[in-house]
Amino acid sequence: MELQKQTRFASFSNHSNNNVNSLRVASPTSNVASELADIDWDNLGFGLMPTDYMYTMKCSQGETFSKGELIRFGNIELSPSAGVLNYGQGLFEGLKAYRKHDGNILLFRPEENGQRLRLGAERMCMPAPTVDQFVEAVKATVLANERWIPPPGKGSLYIRPLLMGSGAVLGLAPSPEYTFLIYVSPVGNYFKEGLAPINLIVETEIHRATPGGTGGVKTIGNYAAVLQAQSAAKAKGYSDVLYLDSINKKYLEEVSSCNVFVVKGNVISTPAIKGTILPGITRKSILDVALSQGFQVEERHVAVEELLDADEVFCTGTAVVVSPVGSITYLGKRVSYGSEGVGRVSQQLYSALTSLQMGLTEDKMGWIVELK
């Protein structure tokens, strides 16, 4: 693909060791306009679309991350003995950038992702960028790929930061070297249904996480572990899987890649964060939005039986934002929610949060980082 000149950045230089063009961030606040990439913005799915640049920064074990750079998007080179390949020493994050009608670009709570990455890195014995380094790297990567940010209302630019053990290690031990990397891709809806009810099945045998494990951090292994159950569910026509706790097999945990909420009257309940559930940033934000709108919010053990007489159920995550649940099947019994499509509470919270993320309403929470 033809690359647009990124005049907001300083001069390019060739790296002799990897034959890719690199550039150093000069003035990411420049007002140089960029033309949009030539793609079908009306039919964006949730899949990888290669963009122009990615960000990379390396660090040795026992040291700190210091200097990162933007390089052309492309494949990376790893030792076959890299810690991430052999022992799964890796984490990832996910956040989005939105384009406003005035051309400005909005990020939603990026410092929360940076902090969560640091907590996960501690659990996985990895050094991590500081929160400030994380946020600045995200900003630089987004601005370098500005032409890939969808027009207002057409989607978002999904941002995927990775932290991995890239150094060679044979015996089981922390990797000697680490790579922090960010790439981006324009995306539409995560579920093909869009903001339409999804259908879930409760998994009773396969578990996503166990107490004392890594379910509470965003390690790469958490997601490979759900593929078998998720694939089987999708083959039967379900959208995704809802997992139960591995001890009692009766309390809700989360869906494959998003948190779950149960609505009954004016009460919104969600499983408490106790080490087996990912502390979602959208989850956290929805709790605050719901409180501000007068709902009673509870973080607690939520028994699977509570699904049977719930008024609404919905999921939250960076990719889905808010996804209403149309039905849940548990032990062969299907429970449906609402007869008119998206539930009132789901719609209300979805509208409130997305309006905030897209800059359509005033940010009274101080959650938005605006790039001009």
Coordinates of C-alpha atoms in Angstrom, one line a residue:
M1 CA 0.0 0.0 0.0
E2 CA 1.2 3.5 -0.7
L3 CA 2.2 5.4 2.5
Q4 CA 1.2 8.9 3.0
K5 CA 4.0 11.3 4.0
Q6 CA 3.9 11.8 7.8
T7 CA 5.1 15.4 7.8
R8 CA 4.4 15.9 11.5
F9 CA 7.4 13.6 12.3
A10 CA 11.1 14.2 12.0
S11 CA 13.3 12.6 9.4
F12 CA 13.4 8.9 8.6
S13 CA 16.4 6.7 9.0
N14 CA 17.3 3.2 8.0
H15 CA 18.1 0.6 10.7
S16 CA 20.9 -1.6 9.3
N17 CA 19.8 -4.5 11.5
N18 CA 16.2 -4.9 10.4
N19 CA 15.9 -3.0 7.1
V20 CA 12.8 -1.1 8.1
N21 CA 12.3 2.7 8.1
S22 CA 12.2 4.2 11.5
L23 CA 11.3 7.6 12.7
R24 CA 11.5 9.5 15.9
V25 CA 8.6 11.5 17.2
A26 CA 9.1 15.2 16.7
S27 CA 5.9 17.2 17.1
P28 CA 2.8 15.0 17.5
T29 CA 0.7 18.1 18.1
S30 CA 1.3 19.5 14.6
N31 CA -1.9 20.5 12.8
V32 CA -0.9 18.9 9.6
A33 CA -4.0 17.3 8.1
S34 CA -3.9 13.7 6.8
E35 CA -6.1 12.2 4.1
L36 CA -8.2 9.2 5.1
A37 CA -7.0 5.8 3.9
D38 CA -8.9 4.5 0.8
I39 CA -11.1 1.8 2.4
D40 CA -14.8 1.0 2.7
W41 CA -15.5 2.7 6.0
D42 CA -19.2 1.6 5.9
N43 CA -18.3 -2.1 6.1
L44 CA -15.6 -2.3 8.7
G45 CA -15.6 -5.6 10.6
F46 CA -13.5 -6.5 13.6
G47 CA -10.4 -7.9 11.9
L48 CA -6.8 -6.8 11.3
M49 CA -6.2 -4.2 8.6
P50 CA -2.4 -3.5 8.3
T51 CA -1.7 0.2 8.9
D52 CA 1.4 2.3 8.4
Y53 CA 3.4 2.3 11.7
M54 CA 3.9 0.4 14.9
Y55 CA 5.8 1.4 18.0
T56 CA 8.6 -0.6 19.6
M57 CA 10.7 -0.4 22.7
K58 CA 13.1 -2.9 24.2
C59 CA 14.5 -3.5 27.7
S60 CA 16.7 -6.1 29.4
Q61 CA 15.7 -8.0 32.6
G62 CA 16.5 -5.9 35.6
E63 CA 16.6 -2.6 33.7
T64 CA 13.9 -0.1 32.7
F65 CA 12.4 0.9 29.4
S66 CA 13.8 4.1 28.1
K67 CA 13.7 5.0 24.4
G68 CA 11.1 3.8 21.9
E69 CA 10.5 4.5 18.3
L70 CA 8.0 4.2 15.5
I71 CA 8.8 1.8 12.7
R72 CA 6.9 0.7 9.6
F73 CA 4.3 -1.9 10.4
G74 CA 5.5 -5.4 9.6
N75 CA 6.6 -8.8 10.8
I76 CA 9.0 -8.9 13.8
E77 CA 11.9 -11.2 14.3
L78 CA 12.1 -13.5 17.4
S79 CA 14.4 -16.2 18.6
P80 CA 12.8 -19.7 18.5
S81 CA 13.7 -19.8 22.2
A82 CA 12.0 -16.5 23.1
G83 CA 10.3 -16.5 26.5
V84 CA 6.9 -15.5 25.0
L85 CA 7.0 -18.5 22.5
N86 CA 8.2 -21.1 24.9
Y87 CA 6.6 -20.1 28.2
G88 CA 3.9 -17.7 27.4
Q89 CA 5.5 -14.8 29.1
G90 CA 3.4 -12.1 27.5
L91 CA 0.6 -9.6 28.1
F92 CA -1.6 -7.5 25.9
E93 CA -3.9 -4.5 26.2
G94 CA -6.7 -3.1 24.1
L95 CA -8.0 0.5 23.7
K96 CA -9.5 2.7 21.0
A97 CA -9.1 6.1 19.4
Y98 CA -12.1 7.9 18.0
R99 CA -12.3 10.8 15.5
K100 CA -14.4 13.8 16.4
H101 CA -16.3 15.9 13.8
D102 CA -13.9 18.7 14.4
G103 CA -11.0 16.5 13.4
N104 CA -9.6 16.0 16.9
I105 CA -8.8 12.5 18.1
L106 CA -10.0 11.1 21.4
L107 CA -8.5 8.3 23.6
F108 CA -10.5 6.8 26.5
R109 CA -8.7 6.4 29.8
P110 CA -5.4 5.2 28.3
E111 CA -3.6 5.6 31.7
E112 CA -5.9 2.8 33.1
N113 CA -4.5 0.5 30.4
G114 CA -1.0 1.5 31.3
Q115 CA -1.6 0.8 35.0
R116 CA -3.2 -2.5 34.3
L117 CA -0.2 -3.5 32.1
R118 CA 2.1 -2.7 35.0
L119 CA 0.1 -4.9 37.4
G120 CA 0.1 -7.7 34.9
A121 CA 3.8 -7.4 34.3
E122 CA 4.5 -7.7 38.0
R123 CA 2.6 -11.0 38.1
M124 CA 4.4 -12.3 35.0
C125 CA 7.9 -11.2 36.2
M126 CA 8.4 -8.6 33.4
P127 CA 9.6 -5.0 33.4
A128 CA 7.0 -2.6 32.1
P129 CA 6.9 0.9 30.7
T130 CA 5.8 3.6 33.1
V131 CA 2.2 4.8 32.7
D132 CA 3.5 8.0 31.2
Q133 CA 5.6 6.1 28.7
F134 CA 2.7 3.9 27.8
V135 CA 0.4 6.9 27.2
E136 CA 2.9 8.8 25.1
A137 CA 3.7 5.7 23.0
V138 CA -0.1 5.2 22.4
K139 CA -0.4 8.9 21.3
A140 CA 2.6 8.6 19.0
T141 CA 1.3 5.4 17.4
V142 CA -2.2 6.8 16.9
L143 CA -0.9 10.1 15.3
A144 CA 1.4 8.2 13.0
N145 CA -1.6 6.2 11.8
E146 CA -4.0 9.1 11.8
R147 CA -5.3 8.4 8.3
W148 CA -6.6 5.0 9.4
I149 CA -8.9 6.4 12.1
P150 CA -12.5 6.0 10.8
P151 CA -14.7 9.0 10.2
P152 CA -17.0 9.9 13.1
G153 CA -19.6 7.2 13.6
K154 CA -17.9 4.7 11.2
G155 CA -15.9 2.9 13.8
S156 CA -12.7 3.4 15.8
L157 CA -9.0 2.7 15.6
Y158 CA -8.3 -0.3 17.8
I159 CA -4.9 0.0 19.6
R160 CA -3.1 -3.2 20.7
P161 CA -0.1 -2.8 23.0
L162 CA 1.9 -6.0 23.7
L163 CA 4.5 -6.7 26.3
M164 CA 6.5 -9.9 25.8
G165 CA 9.6 -11.8 26.8
S166 CA 11.5 -11.6 23.5
G167 CA 14.9 -12.8 24.7
A168 CA 16.1 -16.4 24.3
V169 CA 15.7 -18.7 27.3
L170 CA 15.7 -22.5 27.4
G171 CA 15.2 -23.4 31.0
L172 CA 12.1 -22.1 32.7
A173 CA 13.0 -18.6 33.8
P174 CA 12.1 -15.0 33.1
S175 CA 13.3 -13.9 29.7
P176 CA 16.6 -11.9 29.6
E177 CA 15.0 -9.3 27.2
Y178 CA 11.6 -7.7 26.8
T179 CA 9.8 -5.9 23.9
F180 CA 6.9 -3.5 24.2
L181 CA 5.1 -3.1 21.0
I182 CA 2.0 -1.2 19.8
Y183 CA 0.1 -1.8 16.5
V184 CA -3.3 -0.4 15.4
S185 CA -6.1 -1.4 13.1
P186 CA -9.4 0.4 12.1
V187 CA -12.4 -1.7 13.3
G188 CA -16.1 -1.8 13.3
N189 CA -18.3 -3.9 15.6
Y190 CA -16.8 -6.9 17.5
F191 CA -19.9 -9.0 17.2
K192 CA -21.4 -9.2 13.8
E193 CA -24.7 -8.4 15.4
G194 CA -23.5 -4.9 16.3
L195 CA -25.7 -3.3 19.0
A196 CA -28.1 -6.2 18.8
P197 CA -28.7 -9.0 21.3
I198 CA -26.1 -11.8 21.4
N199 CA -26.8 -15.4 22.5
L200 CA -24.6 -17.0 25.1
I201 CA -24.2 -20.5 26.5
V202 CA -23.0 -21.2 30.0
E203 CA -20.0 -23.5 30.1
T204 CA -20.0 -26.0 33.0
E205 CA -16.9 -28.1 32.3
I206 CA -14.1 -25.9 30.8
H207 CA -13.0 -23.0 33.0
R208 CA -11.3 -19.8 32.0
A209 CA -9.4 -19.2 35.2
T210 CA -8.7 -20.6 38.7
P211 CA -7.9 -19.0 42.1
G212 CA -4.3 -18.1 42.3
G213 CA -3.8 -18.2 38.6
T214 CA -3.6 -15.4 36.1
G215 CA -7.2 -14.8 35.3
G216 CA -7.0 -11.3 36.9
V217 CA -4.3 -10.1 34.5
K218 CA -4.4 -9.8 30.7
T219 CA -1.9 -12.5 29.9
I220 CA -1.9 -14.1 26.5
G221 CA -2.6 -17.6 27.9
N222 CA -5.9 -16.6 29.3
Y223 CA -7.4 -16.3 25.8
A224 CA -6.0 -19.5 24.2
A225 CA -7.6 -21.4 27.1
V226 CA -11.1 -20.4 26.0
L227 CA -10.8 -21.2 22.3
Q228 CA -12.0 -24.7 22.5
A229 CA -15.3 -23.9 24.3
Q230 CA -15.8 -20.8 22.2
S231 CA -15.4 -22.6 19.0
A232 CA -17.8 -25.3 20.0
A233 CA -20.4 -22.7 21.1
K234 CA -20.1 -20.8 17.8
A235 CA -20.5 -24.1 15.8
K236 CA -23.9 -24.5 17.6
G237 CA -25.0 -21.0 16.7
Y238 CA -24.1 -19.1 19.9
S239 CA -22.2 -15.8 19.9
D240 CA -19.9 -16.7 22.9
V241 CA -19.5 -18.5 26.2
L242 CA -20.2 -17.5 29.7
Y243 CA -17.9 -19.1 32.2
L244 CA -18.5 -20.2 35.8
D245 CA -16.1 -20.2 38.8
S246 CA -13.9 -23.3 38.9
I247 CA -14.5 -24.2 42.6
N248 CA -18.3 -24.1 43.1
K249 CA -19.3 -24.1 39.4
K250 CA -22.2 -21.9 40.2
Y251 CA -21.0 -18.3 40.2
L252 CA -20.7 -16.2 37.1
E253 CA -17.2 -15.1 36.1
E254 CA -17.0 -13.6 32.6
V255 CA -17.5 -14.2 28.9
S256 CA -14.5 -15.1 26.7
S257 CA -13.3 -11.6 26.3
C258 CA -15.7 -9.4 28.3
N259 CA -17.3 -8.8 31.7
V260 CA -20.9 -9.7 32.4
F261 CA -23.7 -7.7 34.2
V262 CA -27.1 -8.7 35.4
V263 CA -30.0 -6.2 35.8
K264 CA -32.9 -6.7 38.1
G265 CA -35.1 -3.7 38.7
N266 CA -32.9 -0.7 39.5
V267 CA -30.0 -3.0 40.6
I268 CA -27.1 -3.8 38.4
S269 CA -24.9 -6.6 39.6
T270 CA -21.5 -7.9 38.3
P271 CA -19.1 -10.5 39.6
A272 CA -16.6 -9.0 42.0
I273 CA -12.9 -8.7 41.1
K274 CA -11.2 -11.5 43.1
G275 CA -8.2 -12.6 41.1
T276 CA -10.0 -14.8 38.5
I277 CA -11.8 -12.0 36.6
L278 CA -10.2 -9.4 34.5
P279 CA -10.7 -5.8 35.9
G280 CA -12.1 -4.4 32.7
I281 CA -11.7 -0.7 32.1
T282 CA -15.1 -0.5 30.4
R283 CA -16.5 -2.5 33.3
K284 CA -15.1 0.0 35.7
S285 CA -16.5 2.9 33.6
I286 CA -19.9 1.4 33.3
L287 CA -20.2 1.0 37.1
D288 CA -19.5 4.7 37.5
V289 CA -21.8 5.7 34.7
A290 CA -24.6 3.6 36.2
L291 CA -24.1 5.1 39.6
S292 CA -24.3 8.6 38.1
Q293 CA -27.6 7.7 36.5
G294 CA -29.2 6.6 39.7
F295 CA -28.8 2.8 39.5
Q296 CA -27.8 0.7 42.5
V297 CA -24.6 -1.1 41.7
E298 CA -23.3 -4.3 43.3
E299 CA -20.0 -6.1 42.9
R300 CA -20.5 -9.6 44.5
H301 CA -20.9 -13.3 43.9
V302 CA -23.6 -13.6 41.2
A303 CA -25.1 -17.1 41.2
V304 CA -25.9 -18.6 37.8
E305 CA -29.5 -19.1 38.9
E306 CA -29.9 -15.3 39.0
L307 CA -29.9 -15.3 35.2
L308 CA -33.3 -17.1 35.2
D309 CA -35.3 -14.1 36.5
A310 CA -33.0 -11.2 35.4
D311 CA -34.6 -8.3 33.5
E312 CA -31.5 -7.8 31.4
V313 CA -28.0 -9.2 30.9
F314 CA -25.2 -7.4 29.1
C315 CA -21.5 -7.6 28.5
T316 CA -18.8 -4.9 28.5
G317 CA -15.3 -4.7 27.0
T318 CA -13.1 -2.5 25.0
A319 CA -14.0 -4.2 21.8
V320 CA -17.8 -4.6 22.4
V321 CA -18.3 -1.5 24.7
V322 CA -21.7 -2.7 25.8
S323 CA -23.3 -5.8 24.2
P324 CA -26.8 -6.7 25.2
V325 CA -27.6 -10.4 25.7
G326 CA -30.7 -11.7 24.1
S327 CA -30.6 -15.2 25.5
I328 CA -28.5 -17.5 27.7
T329 CA -28.6 -21.3 27.6
Y330 CA -27.8 -23.1 30.8
L331 CA -28.0 -26.9 31.2
G332 CA -30.2 -27.2 28.1
K333 CA -32.6 -24.5 29.2
R334 CA -32.8 -21.2 27.2
V335 CA -33.7 -18.0 28.9
S336 CA -34.6 -15.0 26.8
Y337 CA -34.5 -11.3 27.8
G338 CA -36.9 -8.8 26.4
S339 CA -39.1 -9.1 23.3
E340 CA -38.2 -5.8 21.7
G341 CA -34.5 -6.2 21.0
V342 CA -32.0 -4.2 23.0
G343 CA -33.0 -3.7 26.7
R344 CA -33.6 -0.3 28.1
V345 CA -30.7 -0.3 30.6
S346 CA -28.2 -1.7 28.0
Q347 CA -29.2 0.9 25.5
Q348 CA -29.0 3.7 28.1
L349 CA -25.5 2.7 29.3
Y350 CA -24.2 2.1 25.8
S351 CA -25.4 5.5 24.6
A352 CA -24.0 7.3 27.6
L353 CA -20.5 5.7 27.3
T354 CA -20.2 5.8 23.5
S355 CA -21.3 9.4 23.4
L356 CA -18.6 10.2 25.9
Q357 CA -15.9 8.2 24.1
M358 CA -16.8 9.9 20.8
G359 CA -16.9 13.4 22.2
L360 CA -20.6 13.9 21.7
T361 CA -21.2 14.7 25.3
E362 CA -19.3 16.7 28.0
D363 CA -16.6 14.7 29.8
K364 CA -17.5 15.3 33.4
M365 CA -15.4 12.3 34.5
G366 CA -12.1 13.5 33.2
W367 CA -11.7 10.3 31.2
I368 CA -10.9 11.6 27.7
V369 CA -7.5 12.4 26.4
E370 CA -7.8 14.7 23.4
L371 CA -5.2 14.8 20.6
K372 CA -5.5 17.9 18.5

